[in-house]
C-alpha positions as CSV (number, residue, x, y, z in Angstrom):
1,N,-170.3,113.7,47.5
2,A,-173.1,111.2,48.3
3,T,-175.1,112.1,45.0
4,K,-172.3,110.9,42.7
5,K,-172.7,107.5,41.3
6,R,-170.1,104.8,40.5
7,Y,-170.1,105.7,36.9
8,D,-169.0,109.4,37.6
9,G,-166.0,108.3,39.6
10,K,-164.7,106.0,36.9
11,H,-165.1,108.4,33.9
12,R,-164.1,111.8,33.5
13,V,-165.6,114.6,31.0
14,T,-163.1,115.9,28.6
15,R,-164.0,119.0,26.2
16,I,-162.7,119.2,22.9
17,F,-163.5,121.0,19.7
18,L,-165.5,119.3,17.1
19,A,-163.1,119.6,14.5
20,D,-160.8,117.6,16.9
21,Y,-163.3,115.0,17.7
22,Q,-164.1,114.3,14.0
23,L,-160.2,114.0,13.5
24,L,-160.0,111.7,16.6
25,K,-163.0,109.7,15.3
26,R,-161.7,109.4,11.6
27,L,-158.0,108.2,12.9
28,S,-159.8,105.8,15.2
29,Q,-161.8,104.3,12.3
30,Q,-158.7,104.1,10.2
31,A,-156.5,102.5,12.9
32,G,-159.3,100.1,13.8
33,M,-159.3,100.9,17.7
34,S,-161.3,102.6,20.0
35,M,-161.4,106.5,20.4
36,A,-159.6,106.1,23.8
37,E,-156.7,104.3,22.7
38,T,-156.2,106.6,19.7
39,L,-156.4,109.6,22.0
40,H,-153.9,107.9,24.1
41,G,-151.8,107.1,21.4
42,L,-151.9,110.6,20.3
43,I,-151.0,112.0,23.6
44,T,-148.1,109.7,24.2
45,G,-146.6,109.7,20.8
46,G,-147.3,106.2,20.1
47,F,-148.4,106.7,16.5
48,A,-144.8,108.2,15.7
49,H,-144.2,106.0,12.7
50,K,-141.4,106.1,10.5
51,V,-141.9,107.0,6.9
52,P,-139.5,105.1,4.5
53,V,-137.5,107.4,2.6
54,T,-136.7,106.7,-0.8
55,P,-134.0,108.6,-2.9
56,V,-135.2,110.3,-5.8
57,K,-133.4,109.2,-9.0
58,L,-133.1,112.4,-11.2
59,P,-130.8,112.4,-14.1
60,V,-127.8,114.6,-13.0
61,P,-125.5,116.1,-15.4
62,A,-121.8,115.3,-14.9
63,A,-119.6,118.0,-14.3
64,R,-116.8,118.5,-16.9
65,A,-113.7,120.6,-16.6
66,M,-112.8,122.7,-19.6
67,P,-109.4,123.9,-20.1
68,V,-109.2,127.6,-20.5
69,P,-107.3,128.5,-23.8
70,T,-104.3,130.8,-23.1
71,A,-104.3,133.7,-25.5
72,I,-101.0,135.8,-25.9
73,T,-101.1,139.0,-27.9
74,T,-97.7,140.3,-28.9
75,N,-97.0,143.9,-30.5
76,G,-94.6,143.7,-33.4
77,N,-91.3,143.0,-31.3
78,K,-92.3,140.0,-29.4
79,V,-93.2,141.8,-26.1
80,V,-96.4,140.3,-24.5
81,A,-98.9,142.9,-24.6
82,F,-101.9,141.0,-23.3
83,R,-102.1,137.5,-21.7
84,I,-105.1,135.3,-20.6
85,K,-103.9,132.5,-18.2
86,T,-105.7,130.2,-15.8
87,K,-105.8,131.0,-12.0
88,G,-102.6,129.3,-10.4
89,V,-100.5,129.0,-13.8
90,K,-97.5,130.9,-13.7
91,Y,-95.4,131.7,-16.7
92,A,-91.8,133.2,-17.0
């Protein structure tokens, strides 16, 4: 096309939403680079920076094991009527 100027051959028009433009402008100003470089970095993933993760120090209560008391109830002649025992414990 003979009516095209040299400028038109080097640049392309890209349509974006106004909110996206404002976000791109703010990001480029914060990074101190041009909007084209910022857009290129967003598209190619060049801004994927690692955020240092620091472990949160919270007081965690220590787990304590409490023995379960064994209760034996007998009816007058020493025969066991009721027994509470911990799991896995075997009595004769």
